[in-house]
PDB file of C-alpha atoms in Angstrom:
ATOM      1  CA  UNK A 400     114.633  96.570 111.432  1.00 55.00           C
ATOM      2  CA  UNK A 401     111.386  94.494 111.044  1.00 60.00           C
ATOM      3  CA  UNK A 402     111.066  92.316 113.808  1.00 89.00           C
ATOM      4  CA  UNK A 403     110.792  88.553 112.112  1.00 96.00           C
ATOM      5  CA  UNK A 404     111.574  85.711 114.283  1.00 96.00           C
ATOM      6  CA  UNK A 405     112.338  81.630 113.455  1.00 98.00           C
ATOM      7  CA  UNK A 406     111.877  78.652 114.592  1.00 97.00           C
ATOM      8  CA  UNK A 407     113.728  76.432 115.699  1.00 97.00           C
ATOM      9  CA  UNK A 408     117.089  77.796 114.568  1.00 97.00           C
ATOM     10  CA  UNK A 409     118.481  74.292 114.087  1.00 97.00           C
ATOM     11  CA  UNK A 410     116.624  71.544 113.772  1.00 97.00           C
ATOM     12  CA  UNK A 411     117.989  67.497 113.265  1.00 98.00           C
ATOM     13  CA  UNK A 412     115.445  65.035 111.845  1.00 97.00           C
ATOM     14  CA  UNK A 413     115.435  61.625 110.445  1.00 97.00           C
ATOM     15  CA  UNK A 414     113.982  61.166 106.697  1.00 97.00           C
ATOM     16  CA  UNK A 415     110.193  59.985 106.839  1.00 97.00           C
ATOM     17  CA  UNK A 416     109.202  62.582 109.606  1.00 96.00           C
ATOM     18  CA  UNK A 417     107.393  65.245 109.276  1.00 96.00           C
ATOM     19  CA  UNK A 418     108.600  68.732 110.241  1.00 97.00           C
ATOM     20  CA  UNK A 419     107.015  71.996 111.172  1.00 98.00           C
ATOM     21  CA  UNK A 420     108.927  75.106 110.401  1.00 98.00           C
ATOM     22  CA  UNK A 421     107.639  78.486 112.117  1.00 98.00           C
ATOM     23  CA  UNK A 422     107.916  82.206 110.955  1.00 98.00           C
ATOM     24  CA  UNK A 423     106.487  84.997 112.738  1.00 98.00           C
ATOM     25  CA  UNK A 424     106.645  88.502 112.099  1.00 97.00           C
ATOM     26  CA  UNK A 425     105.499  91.410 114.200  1.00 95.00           C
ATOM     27  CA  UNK A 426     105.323  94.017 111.749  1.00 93.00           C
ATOM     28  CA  UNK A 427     101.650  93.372 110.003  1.00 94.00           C
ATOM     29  CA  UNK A 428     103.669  92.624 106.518  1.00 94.00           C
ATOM     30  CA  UNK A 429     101.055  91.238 103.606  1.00 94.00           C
ATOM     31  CA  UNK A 430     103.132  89.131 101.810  1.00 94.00           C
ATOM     32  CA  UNK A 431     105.521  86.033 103.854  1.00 96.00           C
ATOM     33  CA  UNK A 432     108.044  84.044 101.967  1.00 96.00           C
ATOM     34  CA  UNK A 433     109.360  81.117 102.350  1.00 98.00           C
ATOM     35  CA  UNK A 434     113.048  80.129 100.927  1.00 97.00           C
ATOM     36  CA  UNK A 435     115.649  77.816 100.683  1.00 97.00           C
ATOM     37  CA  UNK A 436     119.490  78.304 100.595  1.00 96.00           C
ATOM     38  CA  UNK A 437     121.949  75.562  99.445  1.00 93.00           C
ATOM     39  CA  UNK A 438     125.144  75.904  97.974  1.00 85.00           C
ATOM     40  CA  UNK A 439     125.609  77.768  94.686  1.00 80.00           C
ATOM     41  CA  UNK A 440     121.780  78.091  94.446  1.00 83.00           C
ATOM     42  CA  UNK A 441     121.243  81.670  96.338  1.00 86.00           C
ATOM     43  CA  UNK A 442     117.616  81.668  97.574  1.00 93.00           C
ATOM     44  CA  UNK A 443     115.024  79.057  96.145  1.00 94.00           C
ATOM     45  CA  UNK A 444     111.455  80.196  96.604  1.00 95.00           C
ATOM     46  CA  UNK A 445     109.557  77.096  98.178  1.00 97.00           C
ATOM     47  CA  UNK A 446     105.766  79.159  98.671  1.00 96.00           C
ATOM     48  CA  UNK A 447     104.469  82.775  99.303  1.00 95.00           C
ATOM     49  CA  UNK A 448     101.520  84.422 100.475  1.00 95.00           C
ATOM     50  CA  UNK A 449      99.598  87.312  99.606  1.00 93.00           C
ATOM     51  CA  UNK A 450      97.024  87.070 102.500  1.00 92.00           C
ATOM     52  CA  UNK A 451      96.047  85.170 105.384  1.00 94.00           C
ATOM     53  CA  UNK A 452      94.462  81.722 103.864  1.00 93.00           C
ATOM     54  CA  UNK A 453      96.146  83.165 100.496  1.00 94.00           C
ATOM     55  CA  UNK A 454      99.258  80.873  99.640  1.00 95.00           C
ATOM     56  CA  UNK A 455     100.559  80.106  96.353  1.00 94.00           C
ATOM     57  CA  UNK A 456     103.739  77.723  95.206  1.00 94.00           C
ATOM     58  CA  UNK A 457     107.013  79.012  94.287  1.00 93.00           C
ATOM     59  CA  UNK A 458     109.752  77.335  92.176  1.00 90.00           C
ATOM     60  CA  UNK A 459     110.677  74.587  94.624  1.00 94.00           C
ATOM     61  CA  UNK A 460     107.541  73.572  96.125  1.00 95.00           C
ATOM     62  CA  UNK A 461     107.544  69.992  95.887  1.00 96.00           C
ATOM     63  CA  UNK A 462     107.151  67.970  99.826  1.00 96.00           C
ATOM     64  CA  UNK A 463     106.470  71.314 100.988  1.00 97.00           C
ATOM     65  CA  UNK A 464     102.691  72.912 102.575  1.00 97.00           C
ATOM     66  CA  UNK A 465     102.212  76.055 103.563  1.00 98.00           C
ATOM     67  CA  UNK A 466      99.543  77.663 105.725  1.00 97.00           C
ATOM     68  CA  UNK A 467      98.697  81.344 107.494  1.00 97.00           C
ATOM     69  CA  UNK A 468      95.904  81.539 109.559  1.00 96.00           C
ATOM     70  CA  UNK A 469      97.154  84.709 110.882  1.00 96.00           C
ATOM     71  CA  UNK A 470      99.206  87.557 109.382  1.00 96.00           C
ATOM     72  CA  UNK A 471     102.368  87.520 111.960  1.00 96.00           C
ATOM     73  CA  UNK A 472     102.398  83.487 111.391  1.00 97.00           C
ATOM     74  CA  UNK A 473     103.371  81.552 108.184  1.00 98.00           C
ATOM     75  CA  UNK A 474     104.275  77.743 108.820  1.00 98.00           C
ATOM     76  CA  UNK A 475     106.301  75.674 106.260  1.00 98.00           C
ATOM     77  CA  UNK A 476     105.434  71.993 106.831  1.00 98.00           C
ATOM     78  CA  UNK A 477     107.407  69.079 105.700  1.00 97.00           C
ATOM     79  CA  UNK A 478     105.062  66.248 105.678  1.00 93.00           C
ATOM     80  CA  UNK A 479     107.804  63.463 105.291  1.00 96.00           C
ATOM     81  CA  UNK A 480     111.475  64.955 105.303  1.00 97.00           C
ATOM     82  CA  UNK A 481     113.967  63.572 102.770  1.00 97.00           C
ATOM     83  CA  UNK A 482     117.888  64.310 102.855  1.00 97.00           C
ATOM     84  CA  UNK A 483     117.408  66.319  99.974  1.00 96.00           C
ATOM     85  CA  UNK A 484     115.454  68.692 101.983  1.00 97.00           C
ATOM     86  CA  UNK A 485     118.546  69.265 104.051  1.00 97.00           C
ATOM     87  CA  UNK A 486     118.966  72.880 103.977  1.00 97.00           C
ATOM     88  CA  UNK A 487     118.788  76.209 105.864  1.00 97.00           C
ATOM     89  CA  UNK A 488     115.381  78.183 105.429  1.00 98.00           C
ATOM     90  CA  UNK A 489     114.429  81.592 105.211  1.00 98.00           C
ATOM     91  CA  UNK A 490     111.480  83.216 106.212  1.00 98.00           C
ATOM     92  CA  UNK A 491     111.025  87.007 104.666  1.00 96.00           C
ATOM     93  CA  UNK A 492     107.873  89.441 104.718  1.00 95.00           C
ATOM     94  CA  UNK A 493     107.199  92.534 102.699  1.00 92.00           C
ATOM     95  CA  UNK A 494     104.665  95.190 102.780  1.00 88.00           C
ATOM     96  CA  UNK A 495     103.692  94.560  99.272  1.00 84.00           C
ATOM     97  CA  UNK A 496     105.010  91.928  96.410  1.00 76.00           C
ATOM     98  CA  UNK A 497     106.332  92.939  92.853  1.00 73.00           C
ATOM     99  CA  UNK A 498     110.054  93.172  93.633  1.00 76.00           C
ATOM    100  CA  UNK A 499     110.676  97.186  94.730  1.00 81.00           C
ATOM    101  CA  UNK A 500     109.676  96.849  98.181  1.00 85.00           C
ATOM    102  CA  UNK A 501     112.383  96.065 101.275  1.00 90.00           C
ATOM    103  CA  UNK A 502     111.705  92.156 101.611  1.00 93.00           C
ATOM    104  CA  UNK A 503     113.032  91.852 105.334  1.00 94.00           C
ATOM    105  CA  UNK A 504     114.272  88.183 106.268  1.00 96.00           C
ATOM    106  CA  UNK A 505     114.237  85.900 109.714  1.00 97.00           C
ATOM    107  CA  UNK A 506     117.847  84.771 110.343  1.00 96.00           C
ATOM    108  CA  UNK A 507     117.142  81.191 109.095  1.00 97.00           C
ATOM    109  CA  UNK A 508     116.418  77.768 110.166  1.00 98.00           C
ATOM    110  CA  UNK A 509     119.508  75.137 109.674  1.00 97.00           C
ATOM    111  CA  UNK A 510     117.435  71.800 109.128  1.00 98.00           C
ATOM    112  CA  UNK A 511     119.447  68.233 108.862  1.00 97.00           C
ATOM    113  CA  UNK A 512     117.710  65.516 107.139  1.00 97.00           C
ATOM    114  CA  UNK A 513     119.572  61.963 108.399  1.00 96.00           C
TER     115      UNK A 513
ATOM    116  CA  UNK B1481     116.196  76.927  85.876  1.00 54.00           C
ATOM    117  CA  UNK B1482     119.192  79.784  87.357  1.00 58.00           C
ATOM    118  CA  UNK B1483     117.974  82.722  85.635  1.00 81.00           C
ATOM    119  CA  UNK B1484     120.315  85.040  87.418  1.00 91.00           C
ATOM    120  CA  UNK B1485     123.945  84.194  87.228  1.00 93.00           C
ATOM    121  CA  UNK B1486     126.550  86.229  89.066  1.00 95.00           C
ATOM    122  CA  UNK B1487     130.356  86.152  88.944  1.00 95.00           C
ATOM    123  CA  UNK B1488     132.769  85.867  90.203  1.00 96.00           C
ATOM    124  CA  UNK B1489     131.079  82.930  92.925  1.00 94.00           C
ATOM    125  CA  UNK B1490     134.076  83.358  95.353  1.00 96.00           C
ATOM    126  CA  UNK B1491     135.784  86.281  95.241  1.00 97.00           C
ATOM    127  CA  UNK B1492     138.676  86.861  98.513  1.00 97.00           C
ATOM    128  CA  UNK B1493     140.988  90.106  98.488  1.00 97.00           C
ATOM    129  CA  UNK B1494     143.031  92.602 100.712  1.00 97.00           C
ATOM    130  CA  UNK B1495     141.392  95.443 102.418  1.00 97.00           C
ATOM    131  CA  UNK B1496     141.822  98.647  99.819  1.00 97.00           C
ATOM    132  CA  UNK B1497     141.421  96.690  96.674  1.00 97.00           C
ATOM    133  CA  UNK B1498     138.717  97.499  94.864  1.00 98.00           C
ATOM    134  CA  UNK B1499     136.003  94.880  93.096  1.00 97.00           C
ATOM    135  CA  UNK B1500     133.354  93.833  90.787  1.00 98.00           C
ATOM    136  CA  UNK B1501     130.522  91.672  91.128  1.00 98.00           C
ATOM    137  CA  UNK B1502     128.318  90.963  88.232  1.00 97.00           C
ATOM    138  CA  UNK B1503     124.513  89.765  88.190  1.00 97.00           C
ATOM    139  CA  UNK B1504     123.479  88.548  84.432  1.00 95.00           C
ATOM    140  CA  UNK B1505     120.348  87.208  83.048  1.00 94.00           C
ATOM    141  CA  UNK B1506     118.967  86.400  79.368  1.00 91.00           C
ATOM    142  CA  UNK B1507     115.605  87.953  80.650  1.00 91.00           C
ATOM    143  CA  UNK B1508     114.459  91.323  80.764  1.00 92.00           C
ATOM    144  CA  UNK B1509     113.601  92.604  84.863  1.00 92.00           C
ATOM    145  CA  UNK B1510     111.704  95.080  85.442  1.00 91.00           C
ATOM    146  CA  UNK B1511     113.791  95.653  88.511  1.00 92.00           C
ATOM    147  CA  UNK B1512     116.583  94.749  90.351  1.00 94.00           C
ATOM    148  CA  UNK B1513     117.814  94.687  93.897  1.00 95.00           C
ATOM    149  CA  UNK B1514     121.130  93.804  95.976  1.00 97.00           C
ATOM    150  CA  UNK B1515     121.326  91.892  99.138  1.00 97.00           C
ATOM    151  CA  UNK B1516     123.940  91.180 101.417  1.00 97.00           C
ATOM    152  CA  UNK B1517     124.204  88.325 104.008  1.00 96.00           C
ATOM    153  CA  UNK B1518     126.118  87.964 106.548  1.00 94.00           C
ATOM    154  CA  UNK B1519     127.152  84.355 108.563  1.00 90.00           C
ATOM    155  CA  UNK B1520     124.492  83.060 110.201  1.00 90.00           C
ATOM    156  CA  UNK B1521     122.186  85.589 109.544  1.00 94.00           C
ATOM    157  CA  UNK B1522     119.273  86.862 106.846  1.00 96.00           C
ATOM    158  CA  UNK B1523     120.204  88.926 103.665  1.00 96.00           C
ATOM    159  CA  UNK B1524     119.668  92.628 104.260  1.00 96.00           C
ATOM    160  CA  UNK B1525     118.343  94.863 101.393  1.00 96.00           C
ATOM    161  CA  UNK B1526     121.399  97.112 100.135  1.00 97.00           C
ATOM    162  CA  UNK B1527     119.467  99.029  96.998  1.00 96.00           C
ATOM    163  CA  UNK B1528     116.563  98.747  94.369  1.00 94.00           C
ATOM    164  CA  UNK B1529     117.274  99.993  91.028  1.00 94.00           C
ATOM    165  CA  UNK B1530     114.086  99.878  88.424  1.00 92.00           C
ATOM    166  CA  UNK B1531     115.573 102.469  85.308  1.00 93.00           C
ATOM    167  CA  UNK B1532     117.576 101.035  82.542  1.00 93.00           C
ATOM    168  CA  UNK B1533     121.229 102.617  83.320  1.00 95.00           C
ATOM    169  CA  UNK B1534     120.769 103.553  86.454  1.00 95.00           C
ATOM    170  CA  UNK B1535     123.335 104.452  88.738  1.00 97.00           C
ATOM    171  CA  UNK B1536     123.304 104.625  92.638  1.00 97.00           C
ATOM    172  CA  UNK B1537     125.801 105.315  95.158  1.00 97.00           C
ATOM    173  CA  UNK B1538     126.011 103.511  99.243  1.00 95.00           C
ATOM    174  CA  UNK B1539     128.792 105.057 100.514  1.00 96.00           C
ATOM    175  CA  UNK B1540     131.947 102.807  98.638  1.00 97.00           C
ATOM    176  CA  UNK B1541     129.424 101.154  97.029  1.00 97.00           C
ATOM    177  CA  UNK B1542     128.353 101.917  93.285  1.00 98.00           C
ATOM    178  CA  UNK B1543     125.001 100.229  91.661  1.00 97.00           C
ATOM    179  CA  UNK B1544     124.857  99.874  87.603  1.00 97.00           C
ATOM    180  CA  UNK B1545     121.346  98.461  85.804  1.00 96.00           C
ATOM    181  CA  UNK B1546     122.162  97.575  82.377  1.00 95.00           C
ATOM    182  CA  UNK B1547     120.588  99.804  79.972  1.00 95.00           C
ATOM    183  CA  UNK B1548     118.765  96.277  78.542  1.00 94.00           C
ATOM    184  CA  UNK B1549     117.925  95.888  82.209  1.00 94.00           C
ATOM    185  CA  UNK B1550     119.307  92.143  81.676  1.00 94.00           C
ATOM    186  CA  UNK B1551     122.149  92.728  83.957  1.00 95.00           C
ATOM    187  CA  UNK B1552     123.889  94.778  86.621  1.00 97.00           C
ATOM    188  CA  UNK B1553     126.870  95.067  89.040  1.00 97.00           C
ATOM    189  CA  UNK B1554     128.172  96.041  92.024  1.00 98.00           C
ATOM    190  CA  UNK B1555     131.762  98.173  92.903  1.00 98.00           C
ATOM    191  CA  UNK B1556     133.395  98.380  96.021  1.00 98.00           C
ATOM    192  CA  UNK B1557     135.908 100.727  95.905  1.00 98.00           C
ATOM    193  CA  UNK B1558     138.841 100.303  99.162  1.00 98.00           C
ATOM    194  CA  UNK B1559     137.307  97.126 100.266  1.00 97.00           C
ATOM    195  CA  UNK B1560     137.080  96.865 104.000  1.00 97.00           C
ATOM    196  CA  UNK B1561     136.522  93.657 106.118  1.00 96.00           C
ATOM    197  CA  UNK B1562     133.716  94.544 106.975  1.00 95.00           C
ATOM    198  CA  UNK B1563     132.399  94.315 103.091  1.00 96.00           C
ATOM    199  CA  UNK B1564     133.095  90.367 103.785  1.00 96.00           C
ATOM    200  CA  UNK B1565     129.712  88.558 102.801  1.00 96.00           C
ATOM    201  CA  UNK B1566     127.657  87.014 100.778  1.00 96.00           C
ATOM    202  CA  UNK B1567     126.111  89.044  97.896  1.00 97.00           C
ATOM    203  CA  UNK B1568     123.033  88.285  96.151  1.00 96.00           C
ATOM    204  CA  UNK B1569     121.086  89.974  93.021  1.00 96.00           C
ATOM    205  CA  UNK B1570     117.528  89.849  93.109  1.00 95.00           C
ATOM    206  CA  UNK B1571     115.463  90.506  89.764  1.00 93.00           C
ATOM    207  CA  UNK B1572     111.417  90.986  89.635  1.00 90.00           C
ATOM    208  CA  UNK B1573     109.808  90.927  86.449  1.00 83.00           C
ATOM    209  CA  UNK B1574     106.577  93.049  86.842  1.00 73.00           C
ATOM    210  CA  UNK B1575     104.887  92.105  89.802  1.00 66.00           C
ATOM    211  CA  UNK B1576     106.293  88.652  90.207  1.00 72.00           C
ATOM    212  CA  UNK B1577     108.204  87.333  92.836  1.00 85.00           C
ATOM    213  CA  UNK B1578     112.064  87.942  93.438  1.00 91.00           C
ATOM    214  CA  UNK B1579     114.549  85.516  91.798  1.00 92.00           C
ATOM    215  CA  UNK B1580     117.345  85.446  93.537  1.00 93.00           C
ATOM    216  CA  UNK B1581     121.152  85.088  91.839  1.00 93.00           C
ATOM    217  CA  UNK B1582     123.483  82.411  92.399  1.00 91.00           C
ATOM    218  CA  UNK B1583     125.476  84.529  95.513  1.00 94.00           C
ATOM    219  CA  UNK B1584     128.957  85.673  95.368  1.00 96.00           C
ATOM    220  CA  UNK B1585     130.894  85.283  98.636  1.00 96.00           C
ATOM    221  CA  UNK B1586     133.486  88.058  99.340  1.00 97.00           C
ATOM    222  CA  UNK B1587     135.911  88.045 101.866  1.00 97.00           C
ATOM    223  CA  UNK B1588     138.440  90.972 102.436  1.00 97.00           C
ATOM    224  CA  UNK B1589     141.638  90.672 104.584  1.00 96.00           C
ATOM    225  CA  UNK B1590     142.969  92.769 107.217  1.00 95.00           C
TER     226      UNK B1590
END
């Protein structure tokens, strides 16, 4: 298994903070995801990237940044946390994008927005 | 916008029975893969499928891509406990990014 590590694992927060999010993977993987999983939703794509410095939105990405300034780390920042953002979030990485490679995924961040 | 829809969402049975889960979409994929996820952890990659009526075979587990590629399923024949999970279809069109299905939870008795 692809070793991809989270964290925190579970993380409390009151709405207006900001919140850092860590993924780190240790297997030289191009391509990092970041997603979201709620109830009756599956997996939301909040941001990818391609690259290190190489980020692009995905269909949730709205009070989310992104950044990779290396390729084990990808950070998901929440610059001021609403309940709505109250999820659990999972980190994936992938040798290359296009949907036939093995995307291989952190076991997830349980964040609580108060 | 839910572009993959699965059924059933909840889906709870005795060990030995066997089941269906379908993955269906309006839009064409150019492929198509299934995860399962277990409590408190990450999905896991179960199979990739990319051919219009394409069949593969995990053990119990049988794979169909529609001939349309719009749509697939999965069939677990003699469900086990250890089958209980969440399971999600995955669709790329090209070389996009994965959409992800709705989920359908399983969970097989003893």
């Amino acid at each position: 298994d692809a070793g991809i590590t989270q964290s925190p694992r579970h993380k409390v927060t009151e709405t207006g903070t900001p919140v850092t999010l860590r993924c780190h993977q240790t297997e030289n993987h191009r391509y990092m995801y970041w997603y979201r999983q709620d109830p009756g939703h599956g997996l939301r794509l909040i941001h990818y990237s391609y690259g290190v410095k190489d980020t692009d939105k995905g269909e949730v990405s709205d009070g989310y940044s992104v950044s990779r300034s290396k390729t084990e780390d990808f950070l998901l920042t929440l610059e001021s946390a609403t309940s709505s953002q109250t999820s659990v979030y999972f980190c994936a990485s992938e040798t290359s994008g296009g949907g036939t490679d093995t995307q291989y995924f952190g076991p997830g961040t349980r964040l609580t927005v108060l | 916008t839910q572009l993959l829809e699965q059924s059933p969402q909840f889906l709870s049975i005795q060990e030995g029975e066997n089941l269906t889960v379908y993955c269906n979409s309006s839009s064409v994929f150019s492929s198509l893969q299934w995860y399962r996820q277990e409590p408190g952890e990450g999905p896991v990659l179960l199979v990739t499928v990319v051919t219009g009526g394409e069949v593969k075979k995990l053990k119990r587990l049988t794979f169909q891509f529609g001939d349309a590629r719009k749509d697939s399923s999965l069939h677990i024949t003699a469900a086990q406990p250890g089958d209980t999970g969440l399971y999600l279809c995955a669709g790329a069109k090209n070389t996009d990014k994965l959409i992800f299905g709705t989920g359908t939870r399983l969970q097989v008795f003893p």
